[in-house]
CSV table of C-alpha atoms and ligand atoms in Angstrom, one decimal:
chain,number,residue,atom,x,y,z
N,1,MET,CA,25.0,3.4,0.9
N,2,THR,CA,23.8,6.9,1.9
N,3,VAL,CA,20.7,9.0,1.3
N,4,GLN,CA,22.8,11.2,-1.0
N,5,THR,CA,23.7,8.2,-3.2
N,6,VAL,CA,20.0,7.5,-3.7
N,7,VAL,CA,19.3,11.2,-4.4
N,8,ASP,CA,22.0,11.2,-7.1
N,9,ARG,CA,20.4,8.2,-8.7
N,10,LEU,CA,16.9,9.8,-8.5
N,11,ARG,CA,18.2,13.0,-10.1
N,12,ARG,CA,19.3,11.1,-13.2
N,13,ALA,CA,16.2,8.9,-13.4
N,14,THR,CA,13.3,9.3,-15.8
N,15,ARG,CA,11.4,6.1,-14.7
N,16,VAL,CA,10.9,5.7,-10.9
N,17,THR,CA,8.7,3.1,-9.2
N,18,ILE,CA,7.7,3.1,-5.6
N,19,LEU,CA,6.2,0.1,-3.8
N,20,THR,CA,4.6,1.0,-0.4
N,21,GLY,CA,3.2,-0.9,2.5
N,22,ALA,CA,1.6,-0.1,5.9
N,23,GLY,CA,4.7,1.6,7.2
N,24,VAL,CA,4.0,4.6,4.9
N,25,SER,CA,0.7,5.2,6.7
N,26,ALA,CA,2.1,4.5,10.3
N,27,ALA,CA,2.9,8.2,10.9
N,28,SER,CA,-0.7,9.1,9.9
N,29,GLY,CA,-1.9,6.9,12.8
N,30,VAL,CA,-3.0,3.9,10.7
N,31,PRO,CA,-1.9,0.7,12.5
N,32,THR,CA,0.4,-1.6,10.6
N,33,PHE,CA,-0.3,-5.3,10.2
N,34,ARG,CA,2.6,-7.0,11.8
N,35,GLY,CA,4.2,-4.3,14.0
N,36,ALA,CA,4.1,-4.3,17.8
N,37,ASP,CA,0.8,-2.4,17.8
N,38,GLY,CA,-0.3,-4.1,14.6
N,39,LEU,CA,-3.7,-5.0,13.5
N,40,TRP,CA,-2.8,-8.7,13.3
N,41,ARG,CA,-1.8,-8.7,17.0
N,42,THR,CA,-5.2,-7.6,18.3
N,43,TYR,CA,-7.2,-9.6,15.8
N,44,ARG,CA,-7.1,-13.1,14.4
N,45,ALA,CA,-6.5,-11.2,11.2
N,46,GLU,CA,-5.1,-14.1,9.2
N,47,GLU,CA,-8.5,-15.6,9.8
N,48,LEU,CA,-10.4,-12.4,9.1
N,49,ALA,CA,-8.8,-11.3,5.8
N,50,THR,CA,-9.9,-14.4,3.9
N,51,PRO,CA,-13.1,-15.3,1.8
N,52,ASP,CA,-13.6,-18.3,4.1
N,53,ALA,CA,-13.7,-16.1,7.2
N,54,PHE,CA,-16.2,-13.8,5.5
N,55,ALA,CA,-18.4,-16.8,4.3
N,56,GLY,CA,-18.3,-18.1,7.9
N,57,ASP,CA,-19.1,-14.9,9.7
N,58,PRO,CA,-19.7,-11.8,7.5
N,59,ALA,CA,-20.8,-9.7,10.5
N,60,LEU,CA,-17.5,-10.3,12.4
N,61,VAL,CA,-15.4,-9.5,9.4
N,62,TRP,CA,-17.5,-6.4,8.7
N,63,GLU,CA,-17.0,-5.3,12.3
N,64,TRP,CA,-13.2,-5.4,11.8
N,65,TYR,CA,-13.4,-3.5,8.5
N,66,ALA,CA,-15.9,-0.9,9.9
N,67,TRP,CA,-13.6,-0.4,12.9
N,68,ARG,CA,-10.6,0.2,10.6
N,69,ARG,CA,-12.7,2.5,8.3
N,70,GLY,CA,-13.7,4.6,11.4
N,71,LEU,CA,-10.0,4.8,12.4
N,72,ILE,CA,-8.7,5.6,9.0
N,73,ALA,CA,-11.4,8.3,8.4
N,74,SER,CA,-9.7,10.4,11.1
N,75,CYS,CA,-6.2,10.0,9.6
N,76,PHE,CA,-4.5,12.3,7.1
N,77,PRO,CA,-1.7,11.8,4.6
N,78,ASN,CA,1.7,12.4,6.2
N,79,ALA,CA,5.0,13.7,4.7
N,80,ALA,CA,5.8,10.3,3.1
N,81,HIS,CA,2.5,10.4,1.2
N,82,ASP,CA,3.1,14.0,0.2
N,83,VAL,CA,6.6,13.5,-1.1
N,84,ILE,CA,5.5,10.4,-3.0
N,85,ALA,CA,2.6,12.3,-4.5
N,86,ARG,CA,4.9,15.1,-5.6
N,87,TRP,CA,7.3,12.7,-7.2
N,88,SER,CA,4.5,10.9,-8.9
N,89,ARG,CA,3.9,14.2,-10.8
N,90,THR,CA,7.5,15.3,-11.4
N,91,PHE,CA,9.5,12.3,-12.7
N,92,THR,CA,9.0,11.6,-16.4
N,93,ARG,CA,7.3,8.3,-15.5
N,94,CYS,CA,6.6,7.4,-11.9
N,95,ARG,CA,4.4,4.6,-10.8
N,96,VAL,CA,3.2,4.1,-7.2
N,97,LEU,CA,2.3,0.5,-6.3
N,98,THR,CA,0.6,0.3,-2.9
N,99,GLN,CA,-0.4,-2.6,-0.8
N,100,ASN,CA,-2.3,-0.2,1.4
N,101,VAL,CA,-6.1,-0.1,1.3
N,102,ASP,CA,-6.4,3.2,3.2
N,103,ASP,CA,-6.5,5.4,0.1
N,104,LEU,CA,-4.1,7.9,1.7
N,105,HIS,CA,-2.0,8.0,-1.4
N,106,LEU,CA,-5.2,8.9,-3.4
N,107,ARG,CA,-6.0,11.7,-0.9
N,108,ALA,CA,-2.4,13.0,-1.2
N,109,GLY,CA,-3.0,13.5,-4.9
N,110,THR,CA,-0.8,10.7,-6.2
N,111,THR,CA,-0.9,10.0,-9.9
N,112,GLY,CA,0.1,6.7,-11.6
N,113,LEU,CA,-1.2,4.8,-8.5
N,114,VAL,CA,-1.9,1.0,-8.6
N,115,ARG,CA,-3.8,-0.2,-5.6
N,116,LEU,CA,-2.7,-3.8,-5.6
N,117,HIS,CA,-4.9,-4.9,-2.7
N,118,GLY,CA,-7.9,-2.7,-3.4
N,119,SER,CA,-9.5,-0.1,-1.1
N,120,ILE,CA,-11.3,-0.3,2.2
N,121,TRP,CA,-13.5,2.5,1.0
N,122,GLU,CA,-14.9,0.4,-1.9
N,123,LEU,CA,-17.4,-2.4,-1.7
N,124,ALA,CA,-18.4,-5.2,-4.1
N,125,CYS,CA,-21.3,-7.6,-4.3
N,126,TRP,CA,-20.4,-10.8,-2.4
N,127,ARG,CA,-22.7,-12.9,-4.7
N,128,GLY,CA,-21.1,-11.3,-7.8
N,129,CYS,CA,-24.5,-10.2,-9.2
N,130,GLY,CA,-22.7,-8.1,-11.8
N,131,ALA,CA,-22.8,-4.8,-9.9
N,132,PRO,CA,-19.4,-3.1,-10.4
N,133,PRO,CA,-17.6,-2.2,-7.2
N,134,TRP,CA,-18.8,1.0,-5.7
N,135,ARG,CA,-17.4,3.6,-3.3
N,136,ASP,CA,-19.0,4.1,0.1
N,137,GLU,CA,-17.3,6.4,2.6
N,138,SER,CA,-20.0,6.3,5.2
N,139,HIS,CA,-18.9,5.6,8.7
N,140,PRO,CA,-20.5,4.1,10.6
N,141,PHE,CA,-22.5,2.3,8.0
N,142,PRO,CA,-26.3,2.9,8.2
N,143,MET,CA,-26.6,-0.9,8.4
N,144,LEU,CA,-24.1,-3.7,9.0
N,145,PRO,CA,-23.3,-5.8,7.0
N,146,PRO,CA,-24.0,-3.4,4.1
N,147,ARG,CA,-26.0,-4.6,1.2
N,148,CYS,CA,-25.5,-4.6,-2.6
N,149,PRO,CA,-27.5,-1.7,-4.1
N,150,ARG,CA,-28.3,-3.8,-7.2
N,151,CYS,CA,-29.4,-7.2,-5.8
N,152,GLY,CA,-29.8,-6.4,-2.1
N,153,GLY,CA,-27.5,-9.3,-1.2
N,154,LEU,CA,-24.5,-9.1,1.1
N,155,ALA,CA,-21.7,-6.6,0.2
N,156,ARG,CA,-18.0,-7.3,0.9
N,157,PRO,CA,-15.0,-5.0,1.2
N,158,ALA,CA,-13.5,-4.5,-2.3
N,159,VAL,CA,-10.1,-5.6,-1.0
N,160,VAL,CA,-7.9,-8.6,-2.0
N,161,TRP,CA,-8.0,-11.2,0.7
N,162,PHE,CA,-5.4,-14.0,1.3
N,163,GLY,CA,-6.0,-16.8,-1.2
N,164,GLU,CA,-7.6,-14.3,-3.7
N,165,SER,CA,-5.8,-13.3,-6.9
N,166,LEU,CA,-5.0,-9.7,-7.5
N,167,SER,CA,-6.6,-8.2,-10.6
N,168,ALA,CA,-4.6,-9.3,-13.7
N,169,ALA,CA,-4.5,-5.6,-14.9
N,170,ASP,CA,-2.9,-4.5,-11.6
N,171,VAL,CA,-0.4,-7.3,-11.7
N,172,ALA,CA,0.5,-6.5,-15.3
N,173,ALA,CA,0.8,-2.8,-14.5
N,174,ALA,CA,3.0,-3.6,-11.5
N,175,TYR,CA,5.4,-5.8,-13.5
N,176,ASP,CA,5.5,-3.3,-16.3
N,177,ALA,CA,6.5,-0.6,-13.7
N,178,CYS,CA,9.5,-2.8,-12.6
N,179,ALA,CA,11.2,-1.7,-15.9
N,180,CYS,CA,12.6,1.4,-14.2
N,181,GLU,CA,15.9,3.1,-13.2
N,182,VAL,CA,15.1,3.4,-9.5
N,183,PHE,CA,12.8,1.1,-7.5
N,184,LEU,CA,12.0,2.1,-3.9
N,185,THR,CA,10.3,-0.3,-1.5
N,186,VAL,CA,9.0,1.7,1.4
N,187,GLY,CA,7.4,0.6,4.7
N,188,THR,CA,6.6,-3.0,3.9
N,189,SER,CA,7.7,-6.2,5.7
N,190,ALA,CA,8.2,-7.7,2.2
N,191,ILE,CA,6.5,-11.0,3.1
N,192,VAL,CA,3.1,-10.8,1.2
N,193,TYR,CA,3.2,-12.0,-2.4
N,194,PRO,CA,3.0,-11.2,-5.3
N,195,ALA,CA,3.9,-7.6,-4.0
N,196,ALA,CA,7.0,-8.9,-2.3
N,197,GLY,CA,8.3,-10.4,-5.5
N,198,LEU,CA,8.4,-7.0,-7.3
N,199,VAL,CA,11.8,-5.9,-5.9
N,200,HIS,CA,13.3,-9.1,-7.5
N,201,GLU,CA,11.6,-8.2,-10.8
N,202,ALA,CA,13.0,-4.7,-10.7
N,203,THR,CA,16.5,-6.1,-10.0
N,204,ARG,CA,16.1,-8.3,-13.1
N,205,HIS,CA,15.5,-5.2,-15.1
N,206,GLY,CA,18.7,-3.6,-13.8
N,207,ALA,CA,17.0,-1.1,-11.6
N,208,PHE,CA,18.8,0.6,-8.7
N,209,THR,CA,16.8,-0.8,-5.8
N,210,VAL,CA,16.3,1.0,-2.4
N,211,GLU,CA,14.5,-0.1,0.8
N,212,ILE,CA,13.3,2.4,3.4
N,213,ASN,CA,12.2,0.7,6.6
N,214,LEU,CA,12.5,1.0,10.3
N,215,GLU,CA,14.0,-2.5,10.5
N,216,PRO,CA,15.6,-5.1,8.2
N,217,THR,CA,13.2,-7.3,6.0
N,218,PRO,CA,13.7,-10.2,3.6
N,219,ALA,CA,14.2,-7.5,0.9
N,220,SER,CA,17.1,-5.9,2.8
N,221,SER,CA,19.6,-8.4,1.4
N,222,VAL,CA,18.3,-8.0,-2.1
N,223,VAL,CA,18.4,-4.2,-2.6
N,224,ASP,CA,21.3,-2.0,-3.5
N,225,ALA,CA,20.6,0.5,-0.7
N,226,ALA,CA,18.8,-0.3,2.6
N,227,LEU,CA,18.1,3.0,4.4
N,228,GLN,CA,16.9,2.4,8.0
N,229,GLY,CA,14.6,5.0,9.5
N,230,PRO,CA,11.1,6.5,9.3
N,231,ALA,CA,9.9,6.9,5.7
N,232,GLU,CA,8.3,10.2,6.5
N,233,GLN,CA,11.7,11.6,7.6
N,234,ILE,CA,13.9,9.9,5.0
N,235,LEU,CA,11.7,10.8,2.0
N,236,ALA,CA,11.3,14.4,3.2
N,237,ASP,CA,15.1,14.6,3.5
N,238,MET,CA,15.5,13.2,0.0
N,239,ALA,CA,13.0,15.6,-1.4
N,240,ARG,CA,14.8,18.6,0.2
N,241,ARG,CA,18.1,17.5,-1.3
N,242,LEU,CA,16.5,16.9,-4.7
N,243,HIS,CA,14.7,20.2,-4.7
N,244,HIS,CA,17.7,22.2,-3.4
N,245,GLU,CA,20.0,20.7,-6.1
N,246,THR,CA,17.5,21.4,-8.8
N,247,LEU,CA,17.4,25.1,-7.8
N,248,LEU,CA,21.2,25.4,-7.9
X,1,BV8,C1,-2.3,-14.5,-4.2
X,1,BV8,C2,-6.1,-7.4,2.6
X,1,BV8,C3,-2.7,-16.1,-5.9
X,1,BV8,C4,-6.8,-6.1,2.7
X,1,BV8,C5,-3.9,-8.2,2.4
X,1,BV8,C6,-1.3,-20.2,1.0
X,1,BV8,C7,-2.6,-20.1,0.6
X,1,BV8,C8,-3.0,-19.0,-0.2
X,1,BV8,C9,-2.1,-18.0,-0.5
X,1,BV8,C10,-0.8,-18.1,-0.1
X,1,BV8,C11,-0.4,-19.2,0.7
X,1,BV8,N1,0.9,-19.0,1.0
X,1,BV8,C12,1.3,-17.9,0.5
X,1,BV8,C13,0.3,-17.3,-0.2
X,1,BV8,C14,0.3,-16.1,-0.9
X,1,BV8,C15,-0.2,-15.0,0.0
X,1,BV8,C16,0.9,-14.5,0.8
X,1,BV8,O1,1.8,-13.9,0.3
X,1,BV8,N2,0.9,-14.9,2.1
X,1,BV8,C17,2.0,-14.5,3.0
X,1,BV8,C18,1.5,-14.1,4.4
X,1,BV8,C19,3.1,-15.6,3.1
X,1,BV8,N3,-0.7,-14.0,-0.9
X,1,BV8,C20,-1.9,-14.0,-1.3
X,1,BV8,O2,-2.8,-14.8,-0.9
X,1,BV8,C21,-2.2,-13.0,-2.4
X,1,BV8,N4,-2.9,-13.6,-3.5
X,1,BV8,O3,-1.2,-14.9,-4.0
X,1,BV8,O4,-3.2,-15.0,-5.2
X,1,BV8,C22,-3.2,-17.3,-5.1
X,1,BV8,C23,-4.5,-17.6,-5.1
X,1,BV8,C24,-5.0,-18.7,-4.5
X,1,BV8,C25,-4.1,-19.6,-3.8
X,1,BV8,C26,-2.7,-19.3,-3.8
X,1,BV8,C27,-2.3,-18.1,-4.4
X,1,BV8,C28,-3.1,-11.9,-1.8
X,1,BV8,C29,-2.3,-11.0,-0.9
X,1,BV8,C30,-3.1,-9.8,-0.4
X,1,BV8,C31,-3.6,-10.2,1.0
X,1,BV8,N5,-4.4,-9.0,1.5
X,1,BV8,N6,-4.7,-7.3,2.9
X,1,BV8,C32,-6.8,-5.7,4.2
X,1,BV8,O5,-7.6,-6.2,5.0
X,1,BV8,O6,-5.9,-4.8,4.4
X,1,BV8,S1,-2.3,-8.4,3.0
X,1,BV8,C33,-1.9,-7.2,4.1
X,1,BV8,O7,-0.4,-7.3,4.2
X,1,BV8,C34,-2.1,-5.7,3.7
X,1,BV8,O8,-2.6,-5.6,2.4
X,1,BV8,C35,-0.7,-5.2,3.7
X,1,BV8,O9,-0.5,-4.2,2.9
X,1,BV8,C36,0.1,-6.4,3.3
X,1,BV8,C37,1.6,-6.4,3.5
X,1,BV8,O10,1.8,-5.9,4.8
X,1,BV8,P1,2.7,-4.6,5.0
X,1,BV8,O11,2.1,-3.5,4.2
X,1,BV8,O12,4.1,-4.9,4.6
X,1,BV8,O13,2.6,-4.2,6.5
X,1,BV8,P2,3.3,-4.9,7.7
X,1,BV8,O14,2.6,-4.4,9.0
X,1,BV8,O15,3.6,-6.3,7.5
X,1,BV8,O16,4.8,-4.2,7.7
X,1,BV8,C38,4.9,-2.8,7.9
X,1,BV8,C39,6.4,-2.5,7.7
X,1,BV8,O17,6.5,-1.1,7.8
X,1,BV8,C40,7.3,-3.1,8.7
X,1,BV8,O18,8.4,-3.7,8.0
X,1,BV8,C41,7.7,-1.9,9.6
X,1,BV8,O19,9.1,-2.1,10.0
X,1,BV8,C42,7.6,-0.8,8.6
X,1,BV8,N7,7.4,0.5,9.2
X,1,BV8,C43,6.5,0.8,10.2
X,1,BV8,N8,6.6,2.2,10.4
X,1,BV8,C44,7.4,2.7,9.5
X,1,BV8,C45,7.9,1.6,8.7
X,1,BV8,N9,8.8,1.8,7.7
X,1,BV8,C46,9.2,3.1,7.5
X,1,BV8,N10,8.7,4.2,8.2
X,1,BV8,C47,7.8,4.0,9.2
X,1,BV8,N11,7.4,5.1,9.8
């Protein structure tokens, strides 16, 4: 299967869904989780991105998130985010389901965005005092760990940790988005559920499924087209072909 085959499918599609993972932000300088230079290599991340880790040592977990926020603050959307943002506004119905918490899709102007794992730029009350999650883009934080503005208790990152359920509304929106003509899974190792199950749901709906990744993943044997290479290059090439043909 070639890039042109995928472009031909996209040109005829009205409903397009794009699932993204850390690989989409790699070209922006945001470390991935499981890659050679990944976050999970340098940290005991499986033990940090959990409620138990936070309950046990909130200061340590906040150090990890504050470090990531500082790093992401100096990053900008790359060509992959820009193409996805443009497509989110041009296809009749386009949904972007991201596992990423860096908000680079938001900054690129993406519409129809579902942030399955939340945002590193939003906080919530750890005690659940009723304060709705709030956005805080300060870095560094004036005080660490940050406090809840309503009850003064401990704040937590408003992200979904391992062992925590995703919001029911986001899961419903994600499954609804699987009823589409073309489903692209871009820059994800396809091992974290329930996000990794979405490509199977799209297949059940008869979608033409495409993977864009540097390397094979468990999704590679499931999709109709597995395109190996950098997302920022492949998506830019697809966009050029789509745009060029539209102008003809
Ligand atoms: C849930 C937090 C119900 C925010 C993340 C036992 C106990 C409890 C749960 C489980 C269990 N066993 C399994 C589970 C379910 C678990 C899970 O799936 N575990 C996996 C590891 C097996 N899932 C959950 O817990 C989820 N909740 O199931 O609730 C429940 C409730 C209670 C009990 C049971 C079940 C919650 C999942 C969300 C976890 N939170 N992050 C944060 O700190 O960031 S996950 C973390 O991994 C990130 O969100 C990340 O997005 C996600 C997936 O990683 P990827 O994005 O794919 O990144 P990765 O580095 O892995 O891969 C990058 C890819 O890009 C690579 O393939 C690389 O080749 C490619 N790439 C690199 N550069 C490029 C590129 N591709 C293209 N171009 C490039 N330039």
